[in-house]
Amino acid sequence: MKVRFCVARGLLLAVLALLALPMNSAAVELRVQSDTLLRIFERDTTSGTDKLVSPGYEYLQVDMGSLSEAGLSFHAYGWGRYDFADNDFYQAADAGELLYGYLEYKRENANLNVRLGRQYIFEGVANESVDGLRLSSDLSENISASIYAGQPVGLDSTSGRSGDSIYGGRVALHKMSLGEVGLSYKNIQNDSDTAEEMAGVDIALYLPKGINFFGNSSYNLDSNGFAEHSYELNIPYESLRFRPFFQMFNYADYFSTGANSVNPFRVLGTGDEEINIYGIDLSWLQSEAWTFVGKFKYYDYDQADGNQYYGLAATWHPGEATDLGGEVGYLNGDLSKNTYLLTRLFATVDQLGDKLWLDFLTGDIVYASYDQDIYGEDYSLFVSLGTGKTFLDGRLRVKLSGDYSQDPYFDDDLRGLLSLTYNYDHGL
Amino acid sequence: MKKIFSPLAVLIICLAVLAACSTMNNSFQLPNNHPSPDDLGEQPKVCTNCHDARGDIPFERFVHGPTWGENHRQAAYQGERVCALCHQTSFCNDCHATRVELKPSLRHQTDNVRRMPHRGDYLSRHRIDGRVDPTSCFRCHGNPKAAATCVTCHG
């Protein structure tokens, strides 16, 4: 029996099951958010140099049904773009994508959750967009489970959708004061060939003295090898937080995911490289206003020489209205071409309505210095300034920003962005 | 080789078990949404100011510290319901989506406090970051549709 037919029949059964569920009598609630963006910049295109490009984007989100209580609801979110200049910068002047659109049923009993339609699955080894069905529920006080099946959206542009399927699930044992252990599985078929088959375990342990241990491992059942181990400790000590961590990725098992693999990763999956990353984050919440962060990462490879990353950051947040921050990062590569210094300063001053017509001002400077030239340049400079104002009792927010870049790819590049965000809700 | 279980049979069995078990009512219930700042009278800052660090939900795990943007992956995988109290999936989709044309830092150019990835001239830096740790790219660009932005140059 073809998997595609199985999935289609499963979806049909799911629709019937969903329709049979008891409906909540609460009034229908509606929430709409519209983000309209207009960009403007210049690029060299097939029709000439320094041609104006002016794409307009619409991001639309609709949520309706029982939103503030358990019950039945519908959720959709997507974007579309049209290039008003239409001068061959894009392959086509228009583009777009439905990112999700699903019916959801929530019941308070056992945290039952049923979703049908295009949705994102974030759990265990799954980080996928799926056209299909997901069901999750508690099985007992300490055990919960979820399963999903459908077609993977990420493969719908690869030889059509014939023979494409995805299914999987996760079972978790949890005792909230002690921790959680989850086992997960994912199988993706592309044109009836295995594109990816992974199993994973994820662990959270809450230890004495506020120390936490988190981690996950994933095993590639297609190539029979561990693709990833990622584990970390979170250790609090007064106003300090230490986060030592370890990660391992085996390229052949991590990137070699059958038909799901694409360049430039497909090439990496054919090698024998393995990367081990050791590191520590240190956060110091010095006061309500000041926060400091230190980072260190050591990249160790089976074949290549190691790289190290050092980072420092500080933020100052004296109240709701102001944020100032800066950071410095240095990647000390094994080769000159893998070495750079990154610095950044940013500022946001909000709640200016009493003093100015505008509500807020923002600024951002990012400077990167490269040890080895990239296209003859050894630095990048990015500067961004922004402002905005709200109207209609906060329902409409207008933001305007401009940025400038001088870098290996662009000389004196100026870009502008106008953004309008409109929120509407009814019955919430 | 003949398969003992078809995916559909396994799915139906799992659905039946889950449906049966879901009639119970002895597990901890989360509300649909976190109260808004208007309801609370202030903008929530740190989860553990109001919630137990290790109660029915270990809220200390969801405190958005300064490195949360880089380290929230597993907390999100294990605690999606907690995330959903404040964030809709569209929020996650700013970074995690099968296909978005605008990088998050560009779409939210004025939200510089959020320290979103790829800020500034990332086109130049991605050559280096990709060589040093390509696994960090793969999580968001690792399927044919999500890699559409890579294909232009990488084929």
Tab-separated table of C-alpha atoms in Angstrom, chain A residues 6 9 31 35 39 57 59 61 63 67-69 77 79 81 95-97 99-100 106-112 115 120 124 127 129 134-135 137-141 145 147 153-156 158 170 176 202-204 206-207 210-212 214-216 228 230 243 247 249 251 254-255 260 262-265 268 275 277 281 283 291 293 295 301 320 323 327 331 337-338 340 342 344 347-348 362-364 370 374-375 380 382 384 399 401 403 407-409 417, chain B residues 3 6-8 10-12 14-15 17-19 21-33 43 45 49 54-58 60-62 65-67 70-71 73-74 76-81 84 88-94 96-102 106-116 119-147 150-151 154-155:
chain	number	residue	atom	x	y	z
A	6	CYS	CA	-2.077	5.749	3.976
A	9	ARG	CA	-6.715	8.049	4.548
A	31	ARG	CA	-7.347	38.172	16.040
A	35	ASP	CA	2.587	43.470	8.729
A	39	ARG	CA	11.867	48.008	1.092
A	57	TYR	CA	5.815	42.334	1.657
A	59	TYR	CA	2.742	39.100	6.460
A	61	GLN	CA	-1.764	36.218	10.613
A	63	ASP	CA	-6.457	33.369	14.557
A	67	LEU	CA	-8.504	31.518	21.554
A	68	SER	CA	-8.565	32.308	25.259
A	69	GLU	CA	-10.042	28.987	26.371
A	77	TYR	CA	0.083	32.757	8.873
A	79	TRP	CA	3.628	36.056	3.578
A	81	ARG	CA	6.006	39.644	-1.859
A	95	ALA	CA	6.503	35.121	-4.279
A	96	GLY	CA	4.947	33.867	-1.098
A	97	GLU	CA	4.419	31.035	1.286
A	99	LEU	CA	3.828	29.097	6.742
A	100	TYR	CA	0.978	27.521	8.668
A	106	LYS	CA	-7.701	21.771	22.752
A	107	ARG	CA	-9.369	20.021	25.627
A	108	GLU	CA	-8.428	20.612	29.228
A	109	ASN	CA	-8.663	16.921	30.054
A	110	ALA	CA	-5.165	15.461	29.840
A	111	ASN	CA	-3.930	18.449	27.815
A	112	LEU	CA	-5.388	16.945	24.665
A	115	ARG	CA	-3.971	19.990	15.000
A	120	TYR	CA	5.213	23.249	12.652
A	124	GLY	CA	12.515	15.793	20.011
A	127	ASN	CA	11.833	20.553	13.618
A	129	SER	CA	6.808	21.903	8.695
A	134	ARG	CA	-0.622	16.046	15.088
A	135	LEU	CA	-2.129	14.740	18.265
A	137	SER	CA	-2.025	14.120	25.145
A	138	ASP	CA	-1.017	13.122	28.638
A	139	LEU	CA	-1.221	9.363	29.078
A	140	SER	CA	-0.964	9.569	32.837
A	141	GLU	CA	0.161	12.122	35.380
A	145	ALA	CA	2.911	11.493	24.074
A	147	ILE	CA	2.294	11.675	17.198
A	153	VAL	CA	6.473	20.891	3.331
A	154	GLY	CA	10.231	21.217	2.902
A	155	LEU	CA	10.190	18.646	0.109
A	156	ASP	CA	7.221	19.895	-1.873
A	158	THR	CA	11.525	18.414	-4.975
A	170	ARG	CA	7.602	11.556	21.028
A	176	MET	CA	8.211	18.264	37.043
A	202	ASP	CA	16.181	14.393	25.244
A	203	ILE	CA	16.866	14.818	28.939
A	204	ALA	CA	16.243	17.499	31.559
A	206	TYR	CA	16.729	19.338	37.949
A	207	LEU	CA	19.529	18.751	40.446
A	210	GLY	CA	19.446	24.954	41.474
A	211	ILE	CA	21.725	23.106	39.076
A	212	ASN	CA	20.089	21.835	35.888
A	214	PHE	CA	19.890	19.403	29.823
A	215	GLY	CA	20.781	17.513	26.690
A	216	ASN	CA	19.775	15.538	23.668
A	228	GLU	CA	24.469	14.668	17.503
A	230	SER	CA	24.391	18.181	22.908
A	243	ARG	CA	26.649	27.221	31.404
A	247	GLN	CA	28.290	19.231	21.457
A	249	PHE	CA	28.203	16.335	15.370
A	251	TYR	CA	28.957	15.071	9.534
A	254	TYR	CA	24.111	14.671	10.674
A	255	PHE	CA	24.114	15.914	7.077
A	260	ASN	CA	16.314	15.613	2.104
A	262	VAL	CA	20.806	19.789	-0.221
A	263	ASN	CA	23.938	21.659	-1.110
A	264	PRO	CA	26.115	22.909	0.446
A	265	PHE	CA	25.416	20.312	3.162
A	268	LEU	CA	29.740	17.679	3.888
A	275	ILE	CA	33.176	18.267	15.239
A	277	ILE	CA	32.424	21.805	20.563
A	281	ASP	CA	28.722	30.874	28.838
A	283	SER	CA	26.141	35.514	32.642
A	291	THR	CA	23.965	42.443	32.529
A	293	VAL	CA	27.991	37.957	29.342
A	295	LYS	CA	31.392	33.267	26.022
A	301	TYR	CA	37.684	18.505	14.578
A	320	GLU	CA	11.357	50.316	30.419
A	323	ASP	CA	18.358	49.758	26.252
A	327	GLU	CA	29.459	43.181	22.307
A	331	LEU	CA	36.914	34.022	16.182
A	337	LYS	CA	40.572	33.048	6.327
A	338	ASN	CA	38.625	31.760	9.362
A	340	TYR	CA	37.527	37.742	12.337
A	342	LEU	CA	33.168	41.440	15.429
A	344	ARG	CA	28.566	45.864	17.859
A	347	ALA	CA	20.684	51.616	21.485
A	348	THR	CA	16.926	51.890	21.819
A	362	THR	CA	17.009	53.068	17.561
A	363	GLY	CA	20.584	52.814	16.413
A	364	ASP	CA	22.891	49.962	15.589
A	370	TYR	CA	38.569	40.018	8.620
A	374	ILE	CA	37.167	38.881	1.158
A	375	TYR	CA	36.929	40.166	-2.403
A	380	SER	CA	32.396	45.305	6.976
A	382	PHE	CA	26.841	48.277	8.993
A	384	SER	CA	21.204	51.300	11.027
A	399	LYS	CA	8.329	52.098	11.758
A	401	SER	CA	14.511	52.554	9.245
A	403	ASP	CA	20.721	51.268	6.915
A	407	ASP	CA	31.419	45.515	2.980
A	408	PRO	CA	33.061	42.973	0.647
A	409	TYR	CA	29.834	42.511	-1.308
A	417	LEU	CA	12.415	49.986	5.117
B	3	LYS	CA	6.440	-4.845	6.467
B	6	SER	CA	2.103	-0.153	7.882
B	7	PRO	CA	2.532	3.453	8.994
B	8	LEU	CA	-1.242	3.828	8.927
B	10	VAL	CA	0.749	2.260	13.740
B	11	LEU	CA	-0.837	5.697	13.485
B	12	ILE	CA	-4.329	4.371	14.141
B	14	CYS	CA	-1.357	5.352	18.582
B	15	LEU	CA	-4.371	7.575	17.949
B	17	VAL	CA	-4.341	4.858	22.736
B	18	LEU	CA	-3.925	8.614	22.944
B	19	ALA	CA	-7.649	9.222	22.532
B	21	CYS	CA	-5.864	8.135	27.680
B	22	SER	CA	-6.909	11.691	26.993
B	23	THR	CA	-10.192	11.083	28.830
B	24	MET	CA	-8.247	11.258	32.094
B	25	ASN	CA	-8.085	14.492	34.013
B	26	ASN	CA	-5.290	14.094	36.515
B	27	SER	CA	-2.465	16.023	34.901
B	28	PHE	CA	-1.336	19.592	35.449
B	29	GLN	CA	-3.257	22.051	33.287
B	30	LEU	CA	-1.767	25.169	31.767
B	31	PRO	CA	-4.008	28.061	30.737
B	32	ASN	CA	-4.268	28.941	27.058
B	33	ASN	CA	-2.491	32.264	27.385
B	43	GLN	CA	5.450	44.005	31.565
B	45	LYS	CA	10.252	40.436	33.287
B	49	ASN	CA	9.452	36.613	40.020
B	54	ARG	CA	10.541	24.140	40.163
B	55	GLY	CA	6.851	23.741	40.645
B	56	ASP	CA	4.462	21.878	38.391
B	57	ILE	CA	6.282	23.695	35.626
B	58	PRO	CA	10.026	24.371	36.115
B	60	GLU	CA	13.410	28.727	35.979
B	61	ARG	CA	14.128	26.947	32.717
B	62	PHE	CA	12.160	29.510	30.737
B	65	GLY	CA	18.487	35.397	30.154
B	66	PRO	CA	20.927	37.255	27.927
B	67	THR	CA	21.886	34.111	25.957
B	70	GLU	CA	21.102	31.107	21.291
B	71	ASN	CA	20.223	28.441	23.878
B	73	ARG	CA	16.317	24.978	21.548
B	74	GLN	CA	15.797	22.124	23.942
B	76	ALA	CA	11.322	24.754	23.322
B	77	TYR	CA	11.310	21.106	22.224
B	78	GLN	CA	10.399	19.845	25.703
B	79	GLY	CA	8.182	22.732	26.774
B	80	GLU	CA	6.321	23.901	23.709
B	81	ARG	CA	3.164	24.434	25.786
B	84	ALA	CA	2.824	28.950	23.641
B	88	GLN	CA	2.418	32.106	18.791
B	89	THR	CA	4.124	30.019	16.140
B	90	SER	CA	4.424	33.095	13.944
B	91	PHE	CA	6.954	34.431	16.441
B	92	CYS	CA	9.083	31.300	16.020
B	93	ASN	CA	8.662	31.570	12.243
B	94	ASP	CA	10.691	34.769	12.164
B	96	HIS	CA	12.375	28.890	11.982
B	97	ALA	CA	10.374	28.488	8.800
B	98	THR	CA	10.590	26.461	5.646
B	99	ARG	CA	10.809	29.538	3.524
B	100	VAL	CA	11.160	33.168	4.507
B	101	GLU	CA	12.846	35.668	2.238
B	102	LEU	CA	13.744	38.315	4.792
B	106	LEU	CA	16.078	42.752	8.534
B	107	ARG	CA	12.360	42.246	8.953
B	108	HIS	CA	12.634	43.610	12.504
B	109	GLN	CA	15.318	46.175	11.829
B	110	THR	CA	14.390	48.410	14.760
B	111	ASP	CA	14.146	45.570	17.317
B	112	ASN	CA	17.898	45.635	17.854
B	113	VAL	CA	17.591	44.612	21.530
B	114	ARG	CA	16.552	41.089	20.505
B	115	ARG	CA	20.058	40.268	19.232
B	116	MET	CA	18.650	38.399	16.254
B	119	ARG	CA	22.587	41.125	11.951
B	120	GLY	CA	24.652	43.440	9.799
B	121	ASP	CA	26.715	42.120	6.910
B	122	TYR	CA	26.191	38.417	7.508
B	123	LEU	CA	26.726	37.592	3.854
B	124	SER	CA	30.467	38.030	4.401
B	125	ARG	CA	30.593	36.386	7.837
B	126	HIS	CA	28.555	33.353	6.820
B	127	ARG	CA	31.476	32.128	4.702
B	128	ILE	CA	33.551	31.852	7.863
B	129	ASP	CA	30.865	30.666	10.293
B	130	GLY	CA	29.813	28.045	7.763
B	131	ARG	CA	33.330	26.660	7.499
B	132	VAL	CA	33.833	26.639	11.263
B	133	ASP	CA	30.476	25.104	12.222
B	134	PRO	CA	28.155	24.185	9.332
B	135	THR	CA	25.795	22.375	11.725
B	136	SER	CA	24.591	25.750	12.982
B	137	CYS	CA	23.445	26.619	9.424
B	138	PHE	CA	21.830	23.235	8.837
B	139	ARG	CA	19.186	23.544	11.556
B	140	CYS	CA	17.361	26.290	9.676
B	141	HIS	CA	18.549	25.768	6.093
B	142	GLY	CA	18.668	21.961	6.000
B	143	ASN	CA	15.892	21.046	3.582
B	144	PRO	CA	15.386	21.863	-0.088
B	145	LYS	CA	12.859	24.631	0.524
B	146	ALA	CA	14.682	26.259	3.436
B	147	ALA	CA	17.913	26.133	1.450
B	150	CYS	CA	21.692	29.021	-0.376
B	151	VAL	CA	21.115	27.511	-3.799
B	154	HIS	CA	25.938	26.973	-3.689
B	155	GLY	CA	24.090	25.204	-6.487
